[in-house]
XYZ file of N, CA and C in Angstrom:
690
model
N -145.429 -47.467 103.695
C -145.006 -47.160 105.184
C -143.966 -46.153 105.114
N -144.194 -44.922 105.909
C -143.111 -43.809 105.813
C -141.889 -44.433 106.506
N -140.767 -43.875 106.174
C -139.661 -44.300 106.951
C -139.420 -43.553 108.231
N -138.947 -44.533 109.193
C -138.668 -44.129 110.581
C -137.421 -43.198 110.368
N -137.213 -42.249 111.546
C -136.045 -41.578 111.686
C -134.831 -42.357 111.561
N -134.686 -43.661 112.129
C -133.444 -44.386 112.159
C -133.406 -44.931 110.867
N -134.275 -45.518 110.062
C -134.260 -45.876 108.829
C -133.675 -44.863 107.844
N -134.240 -43.751 108.019
C -133.991 -42.575 107.040
C -132.455 -42.359 107.138
N -131.897 -42.184 108.491
C -130.637 -41.961 108.696
C -129.579 -43.099 108.209
N -130.101 -44.221 108.249
C -129.252 -45.443 107.902
C -129.078 -45.345 106.371
N -130.189 -45.160 105.663
C -130.136 -45.250 104.172
C -129.936 -43.812 103.471
N -130.099 -42.816 104.104
C -130.036 -41.502 103.496
C -129.573 -40.302 104.206
N -129.033 -40.619 105.247
C -128.571 -39.578 106.333
C -127.490 -38.551 105.604
N -126.527 -39.288 105.065
C -125.517 -38.447 104.524
C -125.816 -37.881 103.066
N -126.520 -38.672 102.438
C -127.059 -38.149 101.136
C -127.903 -36.854 101.278
N -128.634 -36.779 102.477
C -129.456 -35.603 102.739
C -128.615 -34.529 103.011
N -127.421 -34.704 103.678
C -126.520 -33.664 103.926
C -125.797 -33.046 102.589
N -125.550 -33.952 101.802
C -125.036 -33.625 100.464
C -126.211 -32.617 99.862
N -127.460 -33.034 99.770
C -128.282 -32.292 99.120
C -128.597 -30.883 99.708
N -128.554 -30.947 101.080
C -128.707 -29.738 101.788
C -127.579 -28.709 101.397
N -126.418 -29.136 101.006
C -125.345 -28.193 100.652
C -125.803 -27.637 99.409
N -126.687 -28.010 98.634
C -127.227 -27.348 97.302
C -128.147 -26.267 97.496
N -128.655 -26.073 98.737
C -129.654 -25.012 98.989
C -129.262 -23.752 98.539
N -129.917 -22.996 97.540
C -129.505 -21.890 97.045
C -128.333 -21.682 96.087
N -127.874 -23.014 95.860
C -126.733 -23.069 94.948
C -126.969 -23.912 93.595
N -126.425 -23.503 92.595
C -126.663 -24.431 91.254
C -126.040 -25.677 91.270
N -126.741 -26.679 90.652
C -126.089 -27.961 90.565
C -125.453 -28.099 89.318
N -124.169 -27.417 89.211
C -123.484 -27.247 87.821
C -122.197 -28.019 88.010
N -122.326 -29.109 88.586
C -121.020 -29.971 88.684
C -120.808 -30.668 87.254
N -119.551 -30.859 86.842
C -119.245 -31.573 85.608
C -118.345 -32.594 85.913
N -118.055 -33.432 85.003
C -117.171 -34.506 85.235
C -115.884 -34.119 85.623
N -115.381 -32.857 85.292
C -114.186 -32.401 85.457
C -114.035 -31.503 86.689
N -115.060 -31.020 87.277
C -115.035 -29.974 88.177
C -116.200 -30.043 89.068
N -116.109 -30.182 90.502
C -117.230 -29.939 91.256
C -117.758 -28.864 91.533
N -119.057 -28.557 91.822
C -119.666 -27.317 91.883
C -119.214 -26.695 93.199
N -119.438 -25.314 93.389
C -119.184 -24.682 94.708
C -119.705 -25.168 95.837
N -121.044 -25.852 95.507
C -121.778 -26.502 96.731
C -121.038 -27.735 97.075
N -120.640 -28.666 96.228
C -119.856 -29.862 96.580
C -118.558 -29.513 97.185
N -117.816 -28.366 96.628
C -116.527 -28.186 97.113
C -116.674 -27.724 98.477
N -117.745 -26.889 98.900
C -118.150 -26.587 100.313
C -118.314 -27.691 101.209
N -118.921 -28.751 100.656
C -119.383 -29.985 101.403
C -118.179 -30.638 101.723
N -117.285 -30.972 100.629
C -116.108 -31.678 100.920
C -115.096 -30.801 101.800
N -115.051 -29.642 101.768
C -114.254 -28.822 102.573
C -114.496 -28.948 104.030
N -115.787 -28.824 104.230
C -116.293 -28.865 105.677
C -116.357 -30.188 106.326
N -116.574 -31.193 105.469
C -116.912 -32.603 105.849
C -115.369 -33.256 106.051
N -114.437 -32.917 105.170
C -113.058 -33.385 105.473
C -112.592 -32.825 106.938
N -112.870 -31.634 107.078
C -112.438 -30.924 108.320
C -113.086 -31.673 109.621
N -114.439 -31.829 109.614
C -115.219 -32.192 110.846
C -115.585 -33.612 110.868
N -115.910 -34.286 109.791
C -116.290 -35.525 109.706
C -115.824 -36.464 108.528
N -114.381 -36.561 108.328
C -114.069 -37.292 107.287
C -114.442 -38.708 106.993
N -114.948 -39.300 107.975
C -115.486 -40.775 107.963
C -116.766 -40.677 107.134
N -117.364 -39.545 107.196
C -118.779 -39.418 106.638
C -118.648 -39.411 104.995
N -117.617 -39.105 104.525
C -117.492 -38.990 103.059
C -117.650 -40.445 102.276
N -117.054 -41.309 102.892
C -117.399 -42.726 102.241
C -118.813 -43.150 102.239
N -119.562 -42.769 103.429
C -120.878 -42.995 103.656
C -121.642 -42.192 102.478
N -121.297 -40.938 102.261
C -121.985 -40.230 101.289
C -121.936 -40.699 99.954
N -120.603 -41.120 99.520
C -120.287 -41.848 98.102
C -121.231 -43.019 98.063
N -121.299 -43.974 99.162
C -122.128 -45.085 99.064
C -123.684 -44.846 98.723
N -124.264 -43.956 99.722
C -125.621 -43.577 99.553
C -125.915 -42.886 98.278
N -125.029 -42.134 97.918
C -125.440 -41.417 96.307
C -125.470 -42.471 95.431
N -124.377 -43.183 95.384
C -124.419 -44.365 94.350
C -125.545 -45.449 94.416
N -125.908 -45.796 95.627
C -127.053 -46.690 95.839
C -128.383 -45.914 95.334
N -128.593 -44.840 95.685
C -129.836 -44.174 95.178
C -129.911 -44.198 93.841
N -128.689 -43.697 93.168
C -128.801 -43.647 91.569
C -128.867 -45.051 91.013
N -128.456 -46.012 91.681
C -128.467 -47.474 91.083
C -130.059 -47.694 91.045
N -130.804 -47.484 92.336
C -132.068 -47.908 92.452
C -132.985 -46.783 92.703
N -133.384 -45.810 91.727
C -134.238 -44.576 91.955
C -135.544 -45.218 92.386
N -136.181 -44.305 93.279
C -137.530 -44.936 93.552
C -138.548 -44.515 92.609
N -139.666 -45.287 92.566
C -140.733 -44.832 91.703
C -141.643 -43.972 92.253
N -142.609 -43.290 91.609
C -143.339 -42.270 92.139
C -144.215 -42.500 93.290
N -144.711 -43.787 93.183
C -145.814 -44.393 94.207
C -144.975 -44.385 95.603
N -143.676 -45.054 95.626
C -142.906 -45.301 96.806
C -142.447 -43.909 97.336
N -142.360 -42.988 96.474
C -142.013 -41.651 97.044
C -143.253 -40.921 97.718
N -144.330 -41.228 97.036
C -145.692 -40.428 97.696
C -146.025 -41.250 98.902
N -145.660 -42.571 99.139
C -145.799 -43.078 100.349
C -144.836 -42.928 101.501
N -143.824 -42.192 101.019
C -142.753 -41.842 102.106
C -141.885 -42.843 102.330
N -141.811 -43.720 101.443
C -140.865 -45.045 101.648
C -139.456 -44.708 101.122
N -139.144 -43.532 100.440
C -137.939 -43.153 99.889
C -137.668 -41.760 100.222
N -136.372 -41.384 100.112
C -135.965 -39.966 100.348
C -136.287 -39.174 99.068
N -136.980 -38.300 99.001
C -137.217 -37.538 97.785
C -136.047 -36.440 97.673
N -135.425 -36.590 96.537
C -134.384 -35.643 95.998
C -134.934 -34.378 95.968
N -134.544 -33.303 96.643
C -135.123 -31.894 96.386
C -134.861 -31.319 95.110
N -135.653 -30.303 94.695
C -135.416 -29.580 93.469
C -134.165 -28.989 93.432
N -133.376 -29.401 92.474
C -131.854 -28.686 92.406
C -131.766 -27.868 90.878
N -132.962 -27.791 90.375
C -132.981 -27.131 89.080
C -132.578 -27.865 87.850
N -132.493 -29.260 88.012
C -132.121 -29.957 86.939
C -133.285 -30.820 86.388
N -133.429 -31.139 85.087
C -134.431 -31.987 84.606
C -134.554 -33.365 85.273
N -135.629 -33.983 85.410
C -135.750 -35.274 86.333
C -134.852 -36.297 85.518
N -134.722 -36.274 84.180
C -133.905 -37.292 83.461
C -132.439 -37.249 83.629
N -131.947 -36.019 84.148
C -130.634 -35.738 84.443
C -130.190 -36.112 85.953
N -131.097 -36.340 86.770
C -130.827 -36.596 88.111
C -129.749 -37.583 88.432
N -130.114 -38.863 87.792
C -129.346 -40.011 88.112
C -127.938 -39.973 87.663
N -127.631 -39.281 86.575
C -126.192 -38.977 86.176
C -125.608 -38.049 87.028
N -126.334 -37.129 87.536
C -125.736 -36.080 88.354
C -125.275 -36.759 89.669
N -126.199 -37.660 90.139
C -125.750 -38.298 91.401
C -124.551 -39.226 91.299
N -124.399 -39.748 90.282
C -123.278 -40.514 89.969
C -122.033 -39.581 89.740
N -122.266 -38.353 89.396
C -121.080 -37.473 89.203
C -120.605 -36.953 90.524
N -121.645 -36.703 91.390
C -121.209 -36.426 92.800
C -120.420 -37.439 93.618
N -121.045 -38.776 93.392
C -120.341 -39.919 94.012
C -118.840 -40.072 93.584
N -118.674 -39.887 92.183
C -117.496 -39.965 91.653
C -116.342 -38.836 92.101
N -116.953 -37.512 92.126
C -116.062 -36.714 92.820
C -115.668 -36.902 94.165
N -116.592 -37.365 95.062
C -116.384 -37.748 96.503
C -115.241 -38.936 96.532
N -115.630 -39.808 95.620
C -114.542 -41.031 95.622
C -113.218 -40.636 95.175
N -113.138 -39.755 94.303
C -111.818 -39.268 93.803
C -111.156 -38.350 94.877
N -111.940 -37.689 95.637
C -111.416 -36.920 96.832
C -110.767 -37.873 97.902
N -111.554 -38.848 98.209
C -111.040 -39.789 99.228
C -109.807 -40.617 98.794
N -109.877 -41.167 97.591
C -108.760 -42.035 97.066
C -107.551 -41.246 96.723
N -107.727 -39.907 96.251
C -106.451 -39.277 95.936
C -106.073 -38.171 97.007
N -106.815 -38.135 98.135
C -106.505 -37.311 99.309
C -106.716 -35.849 98.737
N -107.523 -35.420 98.002
C -107.516 -34.150 97.448
C -108.590 -33.323 98.293
N -108.067 -32.552 99.096
C -108.852 -31.858 100.130
C -109.009 -30.242 99.807
N -110.110 -29.836 99.572
C -110.228 -28.428 99.357
C -109.523 -27.543 100.492
N -108.685 -26.550 100.217
C -107.886 -25.877 101.298
C -108.794 -25.153 102.116
N -108.481 -24.774 103.263
C -109.221 -23.896 104.237
C -109.480 -22.741 103.546
N -110.733 -22.260 103.853
C -111.254 -20.895 103.144
C -112.515 -20.460 103.849
N -112.899 -19.215 103.848
C -114.002 -18.789 104.299
C -115.328 -19.432 103.732
N -116.362 -19.802 104.642
C -117.454 -20.500 104.089
C -117.971 -19.775 102.710
N -118.461 -20.654 101.867
C -118.891 -19.971 100.408
C -120.310 -20.165 100.406
N -120.962 -20.962 101.065
C -122.356 -21.269 100.793
C -123.148 -21.091 102.133
N -124.605 -21.011 102.139
C -125.358 -20.921 103.381
C -125.122 -22.112 104.135
N -125.155 -23.396 103.460
C -124.890 -24.559 104.280
C -123.533 -24.548 104.978
N -122.563 -24.161 104.320
C -121.337 -24.227 104.850
C -121.085 -23.317 106.093
N -121.834 -22.285 106.085
C -121.651 -21.092 107.191
C -122.218 -21.879 108.472
N -123.429 -22.560 108.244
C -124.169 -23.247 109.335
C -123.365 -24.433 109.759
N -122.675 -25.222 108.936
C -122.026 -26.519 109.151
C -120.830 -26.145 109.959
N -120.098 -24.902 109.839
C -118.994 -24.562 110.483
C -119.284 -23.874 111.672
N -120.350 -23.086 111.724
C -120.725 -22.275 112.932
C -122.160 -22.700 113.289
N -122.416 -23.890 113.874
C -123.759 -24.325 114.198
C -124.358 -23.654 115.360
N -123.513 -23.349 116.470
C -123.992 -22.661 117.544
C -124.290 -21.278 117.405
N -123.481 -20.649 116.640
C -123.622 -19.189 116.330
C -124.843 -18.992 115.372
N -125.269 -19.969 114.561
C -126.468 -19.945 113.847
C -127.636 -19.918 114.802
N -127.550 -20.759 115.783
C -128.585 -20.831 116.642
C -128.801 -19.513 117.431
N -127.646 -19.063 117.837
C -127.693 -17.742 118.646
C -128.157 -16.757 117.833
N -127.650 -16.448 116.655
C -128.152 -15.241 115.944
C -129.478 -15.448 115.205
N -129.763 -16.673 114.811
C -131.079 -16.890 114.297
C -132.267 -17.122 115.261
N -131.906 -17.496 116.598
C -132.825 -17.728 117.552
C -132.996 -16.271 118.344
N -132.028 -15.731 118.758
C -132.158 -14.253 119.520
C -132.065 -13.035 118.752
N -131.817 -13.110 117.527
C -131.671 -11.833 116.783
C -132.482 -11.787 115.459
N -133.538 -12.492 115.431
C -134.299 -12.429 114.358
C -134.890 -11.039 114.216
N -135.766 -10.871 113.308
C -136.628 -9.525 113.071
C -137.607 -9.284 114.287
N -137.779 -10.232 115.090
C -138.721 -10.196 116.332
C -138.023 -9.725 117.597
N -136.612 -9.523 117.385
C -135.813 -9.199 118.598
C -136.217 -7.903 119.155
N -136.469 -6.930 118.570
C -136.947 -5.675 119.330
C -138.237 -5.606 119.944
N -139.045 -6.609 119.607
C -140.348 -6.881 120.313
C -140.011 -7.757 121.564
N -139.051 -8.424 121.564
C -138.959 -9.403 122.695
C -137.917 -8.934 123.709
N -137.084 -8.097 123.399
C -136.052 -7.634 124.363
C -135.604 -6.166 124.282
N -135.264 -5.480 125.296
C -135.030 -4.007 125.348
C -133.903 -3.765 124.352
N -132.832 -4.583 124.183
C -131.628 -4.386 123.414
C -130.948 -5.492 123.001
N -129.797 -5.366 122.365
C -128.989 -6.420 122.015
C -128.399 -7.172 123.321
N -127.867 -6.465 124.231
C -127.411 -6.998 125.359
C -128.434 -7.885 126.117
N -129.460 -7.331 126.223
C -130.483 -8.010 127.017
C -130.780 -9.537 126.263
N -130.903 -9.377 124.932
C -131.017 -10.674 124.176
C -129.939 -11.473 124.416
N -128.770 -11.098 124.238
C -127.445 -11.958 124.567
C -127.478 -12.674 125.998
N -127.922 -11.701 126.863
C -128.000 -12.101 128.461
C -128.919 -13.241 128.587
N -130.179 -13.108 127.832
C -131.176 -14.174 127.943
C -130.599 -15.512 127.364
N -129.952 -15.371 126.363
C -129.161 -16.572 125.790
C -128.356 -17.237 126.923
N -127.510 -16.429 127.380
C -126.605 -16.788 128.400
C -127.190 -17.528 129.515
N -128.232 -16.968 130.003
C -128.864 -17.534 131.291
C -129.803 -18.809 130.889
N -130.143 -18.977 129.655
C -131.329 -19.952 129.479
C -130.605 -21.270 128.532
N -129.155 -21.070 128.367
C -128.469 -21.962 127.457
C -127.410 -22.774 128.497
N -127.361 -24.028 128.205
C -126.344 -24.917 128.939
C -124.956 -24.282 128.717
N -124.149 -24.152 129.754
C -122.870 -23.576 129.934
C -121.832 -24.275 128.743
N -122.023 -25.389 128.417
C -121.321 -26.010 127.463
C -121.599 -25.455 126.067
N -122.873 -25.303 125.770
C -123.022 -24.598 124.493
C -122.686 -23.167 124.431
N -122.832 -22.547 125.582
C -122.390 -21.267 125.571
C -120.702 -21.009 125.288
N -120.019 -22.138 126.029
C -118.594 -21.956 125.513
C -118.380 -22.296 124.203
N -119.156 -23.268 123.487
C -118.964 -23.455 122.265
C -119.273 -22.385 121.323
N -120.270 -21.612 121.592
C -120.591 -20.512 120.882
C -119.578 -19.391 120.947
N -118.817 -19.115 122.309
C -117.795 -18.332 122.386
C -116.543 -18.702 121.585
N -116.224 -19.836 121.567
C -115.341 -20.507 120.593
C -115.453 -20.096 118.994
N -116.851 -20.313 118.666
C -117.122 -19.997 117.355
C -116.954 -18.454 117.154
N -117.343 -17.670 117.983
C -117.261 -16.201 117.751
C -115.772 -15.765 117.704
N -114.993 -16.462 118.385
C -113.505 -16.080 118.310
C -112.928 -16.655 116.908
N -113.388 -17.836 116.655
C -113.006 -18.384 115.206
C -113.437 -17.519 114.111
N -114.569 -17.021 114.109
C -115.102 -16.270 113.004
C -114.235 -14.788 112.933
N -114.105 -14.229 114.182
C -113.162 -13.101 114.278
C -111.844 -13.201 113.781
N -111.274 -14.517 114.000
C -109.849 -14.830 113.552
C -109.863 -14.660 112.101
N -110.873 -15.070 111.318
C -110.816 -15.104 109.854
C -110.409 -13.521 109.316
N -110.498 -12.489 110.024
C -110.139 -11.264 109.764
C -110.596 -10.828 108.411
N -112.048 -10.846 108.442
C -112.736 -10.432 107.216
C -112.847 -8.933 107.066
N -113.172 -8.464 105.934
C -113.753 -7.088 105.711
C -115.083 -6.908 106.484
N -115.378 -5.583 106.906
C -116.657 -5.390 107.578
C -117.823 -5.788 106.686
N -117.689 -5.766 105.376
C -118.848 -6.222 104.371
C -118.992 -7.584 104.458
N -117.902 -8.359 104.560
C -117.859 -9.752 104.593
C -118.651 -10.322 105.936
N -118.087 -9.602 107.039
C -118.750 -9.919 108.497
C -120.307 -9.488 108.334
N -120.693 -8.596 107.729
C -122.100 -8.343 107.525
C -122.821 -9.508 106.691
N -122.079 -9.902 105.666
C -122.736 -11.181 105.043
C -122.721 -12.374 105.964
N -121.740 -12.656 106.781
C -121.563 -13.781 107.605
C -122.622 -13.744 108.562
N -123.035 -12.548 109.379
C -124.137 -12.665 110.450
C -125.464 -12.827 109.693
N -125.566 -12.328 108.486
C -126.942 -12.545 107.744
C -127.184 -13.966 107.389
N -125.962 -14.575 106.903
C -126.116 -15.942 106.385
C -126.450 -16.813 107.747
N -125.990 -16.353 108.926
C -126.199 -17.218 110.080
C -127.498 -16.921 110.813
N -128.361 -15.969 110.211
C -129.701 -15.779 110.626
C -129.971 -14.366 111.379
N -128.914 -13.533 111.434
C -129.272 -12.269 112.189
C -129.962 -11.336 111.283
N -131.069 -10.806 111.736
C -132.040 -10.065 110.926
C -132.115 -8.645 111.467
N -131.419 -8.259 112.335
C -131.324 -6.897 112.881
C -129.910 -6.403 112.764
N -129.771 -5.146 112.723
C -128.441 -4.442 112.582
C -127.609 -4.467 113.962
N -126.289 -4.515 114.030
C -125.734 -4.283 115.284
C -126.095 -2.995 115.877
N -125.927 -2.894 117.139
C -126.396 -1.677 117.709
C -125.298 -0.641 117.463
N -125.730 0.662 117.450
C -124.671 1.879 117.224
C -123.979 1.906 118.550
N -122.667 2.104 118.443
C -121.791 2.376 117.221
C -121.089 1.435 116.702
N -121.340 0.039 117.022
C -120.681 -1.024 116.585
C -120.751 -1.327 115.013
N -119.654 -1.903 114.524
C -119.736 -2.417 113.250
C -120.072 -4.052 113.427
N -120.302 -4.721 112.463
C -120.622 -6.148 112.801
C -119.439 -6.931 113.511
N -118.116 -6.631 113.250
C -117.140 -7.558 113.735
C -116.936 -7.030 115.091
N -117.070 -5.632 115.400
C -116.979 -5.128 116.744
C -118.118 -5.640 117.686
N -119.388 -5.796 117.204
C -120.503 -6.447 117.820
C -120.201 -7.888 118.231
N -119.485 -8.561 117.314
C -119.403 -9.938 117.540
C -118.232 -10.109 118.735
N -117.155 -9.196 118.702
C -116.260 -9.174 119.786
C -116.772 -8.903 121.021
N -117.744 -7.863 121.123
C -118.434 -7.536 122.421
C -119.445 -8.636 122.827
N -119.984 -9.259 121.955
C -120.780 -10.427 122.341
C -120.020 -11.519 123.048
N -118.877 -11.866 122.210
C -117.875 -12.772 122.817
C -117.680 -12.548 124.341
N -117.140 -11.218 124.444
C -116.791 -10.860 125.765
C -117.818 -10.933 126.851
N -118.995 -10.574 126.442
C -120.134 -10.536 127.368
C -120.475 -11.892 127.745
N -120.475 -12.854 126.773
C -120.866 -14.109 127.106
C -119.745 -15.002 127.782
N -118.426 -14.508 127.706
C -117.454 -15.172 128.254
C -117.435 -14.993 129.899
N -118.177 -13.935 130.377
C -118.154 -13.557 131.772
C -119.047 -14.600 132.472
N -118.614 -14.896 133.838
C -119.381 -15.974 134.483
C -120.689 -15.486 134.715
N -121.658 -16.509 134.407
C -123.099 -15.956 134.562
C -123.530 -16.108 136.132
N -124.442 -15.196 136.425
C -124.830 -14.991 137.977
C -125.720 -16.279 138.406
N -125.529 -16.978 139.329
C -126.232 -17.993 139.866
C -127.099 -17.564 141.174
N -128.337 -17.820 141.047
C -129.361 -17.489 142.038
C -129.936 -18.564 142.762
N -129.936 -18.537 144.071
C -130.701 -19.626 144.688
C -130.509 -19.281 146.166
N -130.784 -20.324 147.056
C -130.688 -20.066 148.502
C -129.224 -19.909 148.924
N -129.111 -18.746 149.640
C -127.732 -18.384 150.097
C -126.862 -17.695 148.994
N -127.475 -17.736 147.729
C -126.654 -17.099 146.788
C -127.227 -15.641 146.313
N -128.095 -14.991 147.006
C -128.691 -13.848 146.615
C -127.806 -12.635 146.781
N -126.853 -12.815 147.606
C -125.801 -11.751 147.960
C -126.230 -11.004 149.081
N -127.445 -11.333 149.811
C -127.822 -10.562 150.931
C -126.998 -11.179 152.178
N -126.894 -10.307 153.223
C -126.103 -10.643 154.425
C -126.849 -11.090 155.567
């Protein structure tokens, strides 16, 4: 019987977050050093959800203690570990290695220092609403759907809950505060889902600042008595 969403999250929810952190990253953890993917997971999770680290350590260890058989995986009764580039026979020890690193981080209070996101997962974990904005409104289909970048931003502004718009503006300012090189801002917007170039004459950072200013303006409300007619 396939896992229900509730049962999945209870048993594997944080394990799944750890596995997602390895998307596009090598699983090259050793007993002495965590991988870039695990370091990114630790950095972001310490910052945003420190309580989840203990859950991750437990779920990783329990999965390694009781690995599922092929039949139960095929029936959907267990979480399938995604392909991380390791031989099947090495997965169990790798999971124990991850659990040991997380346990050490918790017990010793060793927190990766703040840094610019280093992986695709970390960009989206740190800037979730910006990922929604860029990936949803500035994909390669944007020129077919909107007249220009401002029109796309205005569509997001008018169709999205004001609380989420405010969150996006905060994330834009946080990203700009990192004071990256323009080439790094280009990487950032690409990692977060933007598939079109900023409009001329804007650089990536200048366009992000322009978007933040535009989205900060009060949006027009239309309805009975609010049309502006006298």
